[in-house]
Short mmCIF file of C-alpha atoms in Angstrom, two decimals:
data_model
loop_
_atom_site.label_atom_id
_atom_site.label_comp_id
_atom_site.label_asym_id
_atom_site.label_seq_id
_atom_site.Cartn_x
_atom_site.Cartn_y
_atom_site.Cartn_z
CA UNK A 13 49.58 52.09 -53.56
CA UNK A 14 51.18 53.81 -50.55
CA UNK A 15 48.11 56.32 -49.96
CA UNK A 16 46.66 55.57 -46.74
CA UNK A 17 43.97 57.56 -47.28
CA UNK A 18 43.30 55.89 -50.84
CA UNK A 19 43.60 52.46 -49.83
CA UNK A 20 41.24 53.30 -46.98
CA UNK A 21 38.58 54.46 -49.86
CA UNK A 22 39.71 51.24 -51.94
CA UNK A 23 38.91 48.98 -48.81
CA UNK A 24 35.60 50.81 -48.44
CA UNK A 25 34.75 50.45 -51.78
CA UNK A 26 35.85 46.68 -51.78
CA UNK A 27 33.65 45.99 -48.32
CA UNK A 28 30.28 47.77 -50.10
CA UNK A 29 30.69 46.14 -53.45
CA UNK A 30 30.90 42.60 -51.10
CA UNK A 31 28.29 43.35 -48.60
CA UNK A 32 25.41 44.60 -51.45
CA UNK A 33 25.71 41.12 -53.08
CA UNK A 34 26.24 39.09 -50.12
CA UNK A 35 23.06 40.77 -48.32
CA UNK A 36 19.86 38.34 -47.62
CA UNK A 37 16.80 39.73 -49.31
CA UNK A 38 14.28 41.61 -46.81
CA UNK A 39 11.59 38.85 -47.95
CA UNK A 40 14.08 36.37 -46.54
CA UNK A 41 14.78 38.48 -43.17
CA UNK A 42 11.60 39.38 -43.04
CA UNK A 43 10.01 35.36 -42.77
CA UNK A 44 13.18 34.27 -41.15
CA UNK A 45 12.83 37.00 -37.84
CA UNK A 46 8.90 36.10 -37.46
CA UNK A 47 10.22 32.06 -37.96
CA UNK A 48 12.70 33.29 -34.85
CA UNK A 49 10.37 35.47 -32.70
CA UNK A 50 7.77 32.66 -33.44
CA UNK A 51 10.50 29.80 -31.85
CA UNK A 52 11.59 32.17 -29.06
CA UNK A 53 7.43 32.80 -27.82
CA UNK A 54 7.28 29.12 -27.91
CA UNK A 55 10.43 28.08 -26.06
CA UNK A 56 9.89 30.78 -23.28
CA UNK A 57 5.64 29.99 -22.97
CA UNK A 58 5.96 27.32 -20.22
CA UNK A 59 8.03 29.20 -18.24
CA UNK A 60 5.53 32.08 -18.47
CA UNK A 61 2.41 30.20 -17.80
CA UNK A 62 2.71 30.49 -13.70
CA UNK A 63 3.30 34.47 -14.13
CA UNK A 64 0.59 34.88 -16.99
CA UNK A 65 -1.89 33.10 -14.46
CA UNK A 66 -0.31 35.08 -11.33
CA UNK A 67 -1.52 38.27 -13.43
CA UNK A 68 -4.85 37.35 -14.11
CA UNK A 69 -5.55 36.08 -10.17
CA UNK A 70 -4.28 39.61 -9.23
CA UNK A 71 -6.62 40.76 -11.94
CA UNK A 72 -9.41 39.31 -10.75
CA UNK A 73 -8.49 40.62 -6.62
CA UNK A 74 -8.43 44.01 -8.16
CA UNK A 75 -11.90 44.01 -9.91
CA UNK A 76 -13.17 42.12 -6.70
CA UNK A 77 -11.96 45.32 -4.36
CA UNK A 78 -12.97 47.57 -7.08
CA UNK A 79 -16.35 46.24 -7.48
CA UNK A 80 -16.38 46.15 -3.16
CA UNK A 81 -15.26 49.46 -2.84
CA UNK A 82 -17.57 50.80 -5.20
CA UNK A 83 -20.59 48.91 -3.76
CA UNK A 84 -19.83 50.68 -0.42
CA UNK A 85 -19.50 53.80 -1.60
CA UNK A 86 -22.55 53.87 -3.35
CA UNK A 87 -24.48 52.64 -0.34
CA UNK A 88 -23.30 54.93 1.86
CA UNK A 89 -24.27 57.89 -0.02
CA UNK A 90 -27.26 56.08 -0.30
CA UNK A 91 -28.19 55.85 3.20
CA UNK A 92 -26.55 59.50 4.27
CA UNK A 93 -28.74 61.32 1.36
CA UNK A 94 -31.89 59.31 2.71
CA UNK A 95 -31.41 60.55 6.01
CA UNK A 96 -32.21 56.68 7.01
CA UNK A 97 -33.59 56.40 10.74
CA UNK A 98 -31.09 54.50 13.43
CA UNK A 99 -33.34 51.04 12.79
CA UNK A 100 -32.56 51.35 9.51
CA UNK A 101 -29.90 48.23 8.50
CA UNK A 102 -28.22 50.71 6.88
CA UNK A 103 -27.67 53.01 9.70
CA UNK A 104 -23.75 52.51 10.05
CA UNK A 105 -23.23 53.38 6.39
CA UNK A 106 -24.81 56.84 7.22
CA UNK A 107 -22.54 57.84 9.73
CA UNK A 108 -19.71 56.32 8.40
CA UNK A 109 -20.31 58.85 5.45
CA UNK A 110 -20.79 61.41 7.74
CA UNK A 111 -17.39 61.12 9.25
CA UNK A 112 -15.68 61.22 5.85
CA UNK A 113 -17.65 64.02 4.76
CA UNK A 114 -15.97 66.03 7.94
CA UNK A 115 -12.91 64.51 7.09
CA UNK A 116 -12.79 65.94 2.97
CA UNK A 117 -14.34 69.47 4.27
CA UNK A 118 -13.00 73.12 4.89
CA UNK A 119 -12.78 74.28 8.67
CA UNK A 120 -15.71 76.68 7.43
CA UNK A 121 -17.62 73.87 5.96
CA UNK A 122 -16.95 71.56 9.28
CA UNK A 123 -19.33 74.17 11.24
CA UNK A 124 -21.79 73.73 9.43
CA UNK A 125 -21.64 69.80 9.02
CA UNK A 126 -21.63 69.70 12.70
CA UNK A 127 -24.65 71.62 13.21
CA UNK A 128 -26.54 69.59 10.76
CA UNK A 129 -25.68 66.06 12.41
CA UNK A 130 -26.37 67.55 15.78
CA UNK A 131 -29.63 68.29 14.43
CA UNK A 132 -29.86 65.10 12.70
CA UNK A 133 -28.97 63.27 15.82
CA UNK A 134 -32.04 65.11 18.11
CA UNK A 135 -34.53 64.42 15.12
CA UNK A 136 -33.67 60.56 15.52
CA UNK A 137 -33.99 60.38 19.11
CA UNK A 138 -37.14 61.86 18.53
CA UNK A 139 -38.09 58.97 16.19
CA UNK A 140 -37.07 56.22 18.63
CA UNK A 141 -38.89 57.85 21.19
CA UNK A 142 -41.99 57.51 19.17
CA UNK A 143 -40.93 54.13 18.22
CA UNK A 144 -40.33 52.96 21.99
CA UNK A 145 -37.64 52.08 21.46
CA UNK A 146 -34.62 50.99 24.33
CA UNK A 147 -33.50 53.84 26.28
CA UNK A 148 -29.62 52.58 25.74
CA UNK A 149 -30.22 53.35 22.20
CA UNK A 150 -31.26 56.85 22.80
CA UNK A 151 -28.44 57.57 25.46
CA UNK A 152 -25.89 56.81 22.80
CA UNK A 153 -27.51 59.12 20.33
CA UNK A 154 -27.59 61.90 23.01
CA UNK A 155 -24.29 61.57 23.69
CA UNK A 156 -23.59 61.81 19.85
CA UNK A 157 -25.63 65.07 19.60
CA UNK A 158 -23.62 66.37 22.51
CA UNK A 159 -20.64 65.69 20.83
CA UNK A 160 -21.89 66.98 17.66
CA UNK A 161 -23.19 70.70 19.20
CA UNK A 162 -19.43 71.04 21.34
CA UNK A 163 -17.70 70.37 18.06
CA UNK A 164 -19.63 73.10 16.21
CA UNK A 165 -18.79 75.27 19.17
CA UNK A 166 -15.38 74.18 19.27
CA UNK A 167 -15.07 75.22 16.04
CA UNK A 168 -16.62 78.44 15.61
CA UNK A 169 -14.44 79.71 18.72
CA UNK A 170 -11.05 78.38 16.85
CA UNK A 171 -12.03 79.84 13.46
CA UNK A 172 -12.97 83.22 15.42
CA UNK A 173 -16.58 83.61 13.77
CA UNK A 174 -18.04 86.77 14.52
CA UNK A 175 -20.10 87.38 17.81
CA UNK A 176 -23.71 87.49 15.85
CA UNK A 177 -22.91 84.74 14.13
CA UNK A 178 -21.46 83.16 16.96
CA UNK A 179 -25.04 83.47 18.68
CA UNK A 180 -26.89 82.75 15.84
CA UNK A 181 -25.19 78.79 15.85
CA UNK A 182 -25.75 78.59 19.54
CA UNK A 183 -29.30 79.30 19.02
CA UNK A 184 -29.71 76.84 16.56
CA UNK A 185 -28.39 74.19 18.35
CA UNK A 186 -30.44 74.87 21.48
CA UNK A 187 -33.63 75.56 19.83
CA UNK A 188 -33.70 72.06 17.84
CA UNK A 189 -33.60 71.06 21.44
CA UNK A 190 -36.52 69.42 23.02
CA UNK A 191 -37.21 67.59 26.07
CA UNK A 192 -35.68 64.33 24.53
CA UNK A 193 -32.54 66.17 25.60
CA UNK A 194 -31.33 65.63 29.33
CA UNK A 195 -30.87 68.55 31.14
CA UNK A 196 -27.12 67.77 32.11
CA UNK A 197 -26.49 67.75 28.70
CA UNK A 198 -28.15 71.21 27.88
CA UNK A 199 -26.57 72.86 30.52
CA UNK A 200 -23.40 71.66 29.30
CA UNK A 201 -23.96 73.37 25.92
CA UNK A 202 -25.64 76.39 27.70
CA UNK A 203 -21.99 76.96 29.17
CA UNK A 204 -20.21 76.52 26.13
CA UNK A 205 -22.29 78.86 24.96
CA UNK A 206 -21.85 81.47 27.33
CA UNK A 207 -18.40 80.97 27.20
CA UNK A 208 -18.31 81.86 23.66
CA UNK A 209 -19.73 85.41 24.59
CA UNK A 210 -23.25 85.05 24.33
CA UNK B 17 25.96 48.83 -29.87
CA UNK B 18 28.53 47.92 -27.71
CA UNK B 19 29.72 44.63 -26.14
CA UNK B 20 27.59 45.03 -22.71
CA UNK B 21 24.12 46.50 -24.92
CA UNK B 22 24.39 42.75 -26.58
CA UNK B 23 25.34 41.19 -23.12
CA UNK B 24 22.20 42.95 -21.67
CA UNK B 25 20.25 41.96 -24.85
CA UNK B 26 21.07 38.17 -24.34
CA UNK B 27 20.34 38.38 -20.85
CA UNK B 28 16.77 39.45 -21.68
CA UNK B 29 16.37 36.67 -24.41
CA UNK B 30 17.09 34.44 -21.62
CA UNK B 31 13.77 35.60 -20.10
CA UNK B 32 11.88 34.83 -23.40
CA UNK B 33 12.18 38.69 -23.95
CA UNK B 34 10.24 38.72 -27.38
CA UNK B 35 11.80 42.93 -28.04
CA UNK B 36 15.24 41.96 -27.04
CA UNK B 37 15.31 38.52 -29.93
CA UNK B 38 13.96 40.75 -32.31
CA UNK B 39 16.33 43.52 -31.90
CA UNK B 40 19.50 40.66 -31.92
CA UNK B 41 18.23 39.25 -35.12
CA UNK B 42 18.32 42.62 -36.49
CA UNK B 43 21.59 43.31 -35.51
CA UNK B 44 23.10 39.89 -36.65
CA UNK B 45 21.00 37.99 -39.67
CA UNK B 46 22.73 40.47 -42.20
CA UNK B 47 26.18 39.69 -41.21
CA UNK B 48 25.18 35.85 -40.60
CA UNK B 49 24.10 35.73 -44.20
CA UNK B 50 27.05 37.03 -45.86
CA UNK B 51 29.06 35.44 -43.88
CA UNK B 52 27.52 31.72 -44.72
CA UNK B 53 27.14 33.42 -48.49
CA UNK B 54 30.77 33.72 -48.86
CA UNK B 55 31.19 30.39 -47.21
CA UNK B 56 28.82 28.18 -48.90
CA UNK B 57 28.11 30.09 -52.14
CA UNK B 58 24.40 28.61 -52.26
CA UNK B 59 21.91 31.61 -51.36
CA UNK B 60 19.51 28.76 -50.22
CA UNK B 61 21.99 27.60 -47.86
CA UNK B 62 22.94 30.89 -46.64
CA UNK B 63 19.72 31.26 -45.55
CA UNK B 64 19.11 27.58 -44.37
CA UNK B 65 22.75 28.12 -42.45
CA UNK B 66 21.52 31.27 -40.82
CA UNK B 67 17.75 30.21 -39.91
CA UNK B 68 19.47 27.35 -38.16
CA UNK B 69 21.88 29.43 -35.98
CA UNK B 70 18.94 31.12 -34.80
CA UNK B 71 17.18 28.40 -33.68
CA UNK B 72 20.32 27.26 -32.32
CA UNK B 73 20.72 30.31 -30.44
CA UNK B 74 16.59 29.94 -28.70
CA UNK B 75 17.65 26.26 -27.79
CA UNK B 76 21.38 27.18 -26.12
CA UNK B 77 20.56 30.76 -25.26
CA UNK B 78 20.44 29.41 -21.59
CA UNK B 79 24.04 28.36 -21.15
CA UNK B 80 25.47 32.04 -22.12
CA UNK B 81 27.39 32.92 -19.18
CA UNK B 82 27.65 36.74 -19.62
CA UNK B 83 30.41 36.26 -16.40
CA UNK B 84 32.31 33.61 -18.76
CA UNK B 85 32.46 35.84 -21.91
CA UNK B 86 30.84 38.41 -24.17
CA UNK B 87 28.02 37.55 -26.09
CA UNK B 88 29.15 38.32 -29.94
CA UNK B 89 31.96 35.97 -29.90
CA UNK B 90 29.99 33.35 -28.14
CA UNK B 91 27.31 33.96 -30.70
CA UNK B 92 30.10 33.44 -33.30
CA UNK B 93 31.12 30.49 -32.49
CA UNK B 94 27.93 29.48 -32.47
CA UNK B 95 27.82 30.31 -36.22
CA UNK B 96 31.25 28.55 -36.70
CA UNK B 97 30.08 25.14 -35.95
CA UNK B 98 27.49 25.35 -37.58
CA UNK B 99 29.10 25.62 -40.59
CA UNK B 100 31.69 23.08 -39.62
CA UNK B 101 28.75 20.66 -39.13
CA UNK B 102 27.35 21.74 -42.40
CA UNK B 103 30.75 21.07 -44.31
CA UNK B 104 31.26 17.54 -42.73
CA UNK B 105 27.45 16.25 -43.32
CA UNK B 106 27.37 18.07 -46.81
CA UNK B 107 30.35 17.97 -48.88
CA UNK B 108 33.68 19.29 -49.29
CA UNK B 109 34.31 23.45 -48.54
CA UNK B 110 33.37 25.34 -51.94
CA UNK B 111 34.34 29.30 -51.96
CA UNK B 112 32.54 31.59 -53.57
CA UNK B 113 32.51 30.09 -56.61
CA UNK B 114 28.67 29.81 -57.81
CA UNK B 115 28.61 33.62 -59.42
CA UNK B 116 25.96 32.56 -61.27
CA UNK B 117 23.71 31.99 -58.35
CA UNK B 118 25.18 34.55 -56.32
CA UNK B 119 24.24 37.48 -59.27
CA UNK B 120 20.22 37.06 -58.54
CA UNK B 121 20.69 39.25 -55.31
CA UNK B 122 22.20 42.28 -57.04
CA UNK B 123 19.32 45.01 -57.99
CA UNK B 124 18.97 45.51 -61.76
CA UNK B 125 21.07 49.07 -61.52
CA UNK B 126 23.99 47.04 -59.86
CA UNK B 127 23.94 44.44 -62.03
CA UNK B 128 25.83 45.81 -64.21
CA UNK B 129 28.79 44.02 -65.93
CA UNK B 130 31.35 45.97 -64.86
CA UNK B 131 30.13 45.11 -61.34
CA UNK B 132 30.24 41.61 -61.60
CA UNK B 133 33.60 41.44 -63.17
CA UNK B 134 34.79 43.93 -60.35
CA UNK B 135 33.14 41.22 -57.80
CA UNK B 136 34.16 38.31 -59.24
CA UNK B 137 38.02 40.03 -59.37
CA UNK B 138 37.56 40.32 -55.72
CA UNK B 139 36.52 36.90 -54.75
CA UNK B 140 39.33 35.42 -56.97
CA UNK B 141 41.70 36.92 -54.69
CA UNK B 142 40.41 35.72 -51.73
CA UNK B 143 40.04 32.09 -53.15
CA UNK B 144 43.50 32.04 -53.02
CA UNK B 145 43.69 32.97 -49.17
CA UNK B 146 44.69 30.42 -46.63
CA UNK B 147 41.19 29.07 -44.90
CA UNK B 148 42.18 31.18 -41.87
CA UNK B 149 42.87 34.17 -44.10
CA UNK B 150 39.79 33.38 -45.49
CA UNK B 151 38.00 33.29 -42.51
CA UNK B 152 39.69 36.45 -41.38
CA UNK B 153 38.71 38.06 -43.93
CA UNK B 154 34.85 37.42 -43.82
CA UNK B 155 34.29 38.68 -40.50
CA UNK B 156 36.53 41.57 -41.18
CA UNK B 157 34.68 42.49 -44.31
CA UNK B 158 31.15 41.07 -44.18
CA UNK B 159 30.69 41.70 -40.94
CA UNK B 160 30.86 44.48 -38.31
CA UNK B 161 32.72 42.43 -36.11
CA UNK B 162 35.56 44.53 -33.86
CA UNK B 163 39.37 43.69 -33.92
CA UNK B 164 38.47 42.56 -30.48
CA UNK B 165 35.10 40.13 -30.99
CA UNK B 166 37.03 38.58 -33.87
CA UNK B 167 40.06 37.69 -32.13
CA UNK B 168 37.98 36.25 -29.89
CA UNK B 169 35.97 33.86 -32.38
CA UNK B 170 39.50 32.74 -33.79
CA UNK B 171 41.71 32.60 -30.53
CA UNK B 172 44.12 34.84 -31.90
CA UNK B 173 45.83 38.10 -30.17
CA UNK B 174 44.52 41.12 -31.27
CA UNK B 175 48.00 42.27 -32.75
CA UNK B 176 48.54 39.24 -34.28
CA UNK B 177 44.90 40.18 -36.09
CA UNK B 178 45.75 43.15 -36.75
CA UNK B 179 48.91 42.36 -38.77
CA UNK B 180 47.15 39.41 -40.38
CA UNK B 181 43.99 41.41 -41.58
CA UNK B 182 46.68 44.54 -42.77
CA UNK B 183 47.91 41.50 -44.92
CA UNK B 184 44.59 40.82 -46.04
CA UNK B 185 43.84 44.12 -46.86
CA UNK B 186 47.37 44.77 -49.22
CA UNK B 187 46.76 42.03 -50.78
CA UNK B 188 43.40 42.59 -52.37
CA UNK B 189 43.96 46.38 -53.28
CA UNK B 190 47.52 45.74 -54.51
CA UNK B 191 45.62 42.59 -56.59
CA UNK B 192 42.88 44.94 -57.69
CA UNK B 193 44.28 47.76 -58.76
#
């Protein structure tokens, strides 16, 4: 036989005819891979002790922040939809959620959100007063409500609100106002005010 | 696959890697067993024979050097001492001779007689080989061994293969004809 291509189809015949009746049976491969997979797991487990305990310590971290961060979350929206006083224990938590609020809101929305803490802040000095309580306390919430009403102010000028409404936001501020209020800090708004066209 | 998927493959076994074992037994208990078939003649040794080499392989995967040599021919040789060792605790070489035995593999539509006296033609040939012709021609034929991997199992040039296994190869189709 000098056909190349017929000896090739000889050959192939030759190597199927072998391999069919030299093949394991797939009952056979089938016991004799679990028998291997089964010998590989248990020459490889004490290496992979340390790293299957290194996973579940990291496991365990990241439930523990989870569980933290969730706590805290929850208790500041807790104490910010309250409204709790400043002797509340839970005090920082409210303005803490406060700040993030401003930080996750619109421009549009950040007006506003001023404007209520500044009237937030002038309803708890009012509280303390009635409470007696230190005037350092108070000072520091004055000087947040300050803060608060220029912000508002700040903003509405930089997001070019309209004149009315412009005057309507002023007015707001300085009605919820009282005497708690030091003058310096009235007249500072007053100005601001002015300055915005009013 | 090629020489480097296998080399990758071992390295990951090396790690315990549970996918990359099973995918190398896949590749390699089918050839294994024919090849320890044709060698031993005994199905239950066969399978004994290849068993073995895998546990061989879990025990010694750790001193493949993938730097030092590719994997299939060190996995080979693995396989060839085996069945050295086999041979001198056992008894003396036997080649394909047990038909008998070797006929309860063949599905019912194969087994017909025509087939086995076409099989049994075959392996008469080969019995009268030479043990490296013999050899040869197992890994040529009952595995899917390249020119390359297999000249690497035997120490031989892979022209000097090549020109043995065309020898091979005339002499059982010439024979069968």
């Amino acid at each position: 036989m000098n056909n190349p291509i017929k000896e090739k189809l000889k050959e192939r015949k030759i190597r199927r005819l072998l391999r069919r009746h030299f093949d394991p049976s797939d009952e056979f491969l089938r016991s004799s891979r679990s028998d291997f997979l089964d010998a590989v797991q248990k020459e490889f487990e004490v290496a992979r002790v340390p790293i299957h305990h290194h996973v579940i310590r990291w496991r365990y971290a990241l439930m523990a922040v989870l569980i933290a961060t969730m706590s805290t979350a929850g208790v500041m929206t807790y104490a910010d939809v309250a409204n709790v006083p400043p002797t509340h224990p839970l005090y920082q938590f409210k303005r803490v959620s406060e700040q993030i609020r401003l930080d996750f809101s619109t421009p549009q929305k950040q007006v506003q959100l001023h404007q209520d803490f500044a009237a937030r802040r002038v309803q708890e000095i009012q509280e303390l007063r009635q409470a007696s309580e230190s005037m350092e306390t108070i000072q520091g919430l004055t000087d947040d409500f300050q803060h608060e009403a220029e912000r508002t102010i700040d903003q509405a000028q930089k997001l070019n609100f309209q004149k009315s409404k412009r005057k309507i936001i002023c007015q707001t501020i300085l009605n919820s106002v009282d005497h708690a209020i030091k003058a310096d800090k009235l007249v500072k708004i007053q100005v601001r005010c002015q300055s915005l066209g009013q | 696959m090629s020489s480097k998927d296998f080399n990758n493959l071992a390295k990951r076994l090396k790690t315990g890697d549970a996918k990359a074992a099973g995918t190398i037994f896949d590749n390699f208990a089918p050839q294994l067993h024919r090849f320890f078939m044709a060698r031993t003649s005994q199905r239950e040794t066969a399978q004994d024979l290849t068993q073995e080499v895998f546990l061989k392989l879990v025990r010694n995967i750790k001193q493949f050097d993938p730097e030092a040599g590719d994997f299939t021919p060190w996995f080979w040789r693995v396989a060839h001492n085996t069945l050295i060792d086999h041979f001198r605790q056992k008894k003396p070489q036997q080649y394909l001779t047990d038909m008998e035995r070797e006929g309860e593999n063949i599905p019912d539509a194969m087994d017909s007689t025509a087939v086995r006296a076409e099989l049994r033609e075959v392996l008469e040939i080969v019995k009268m080989f030479s043990e490296e012709e013999q050899e040869i021609f197992e890994m040529y034929f009952l595995t899917d061994m390249a020119y390359a991997e297999i000249a690497k199992v035997t120490g031989k040039s892979e022209s000097n293969l090549r020109v043995i296994i065309h020898r091979i190869r005339q002499k059982i189709i010439k024979r069968h004809e």
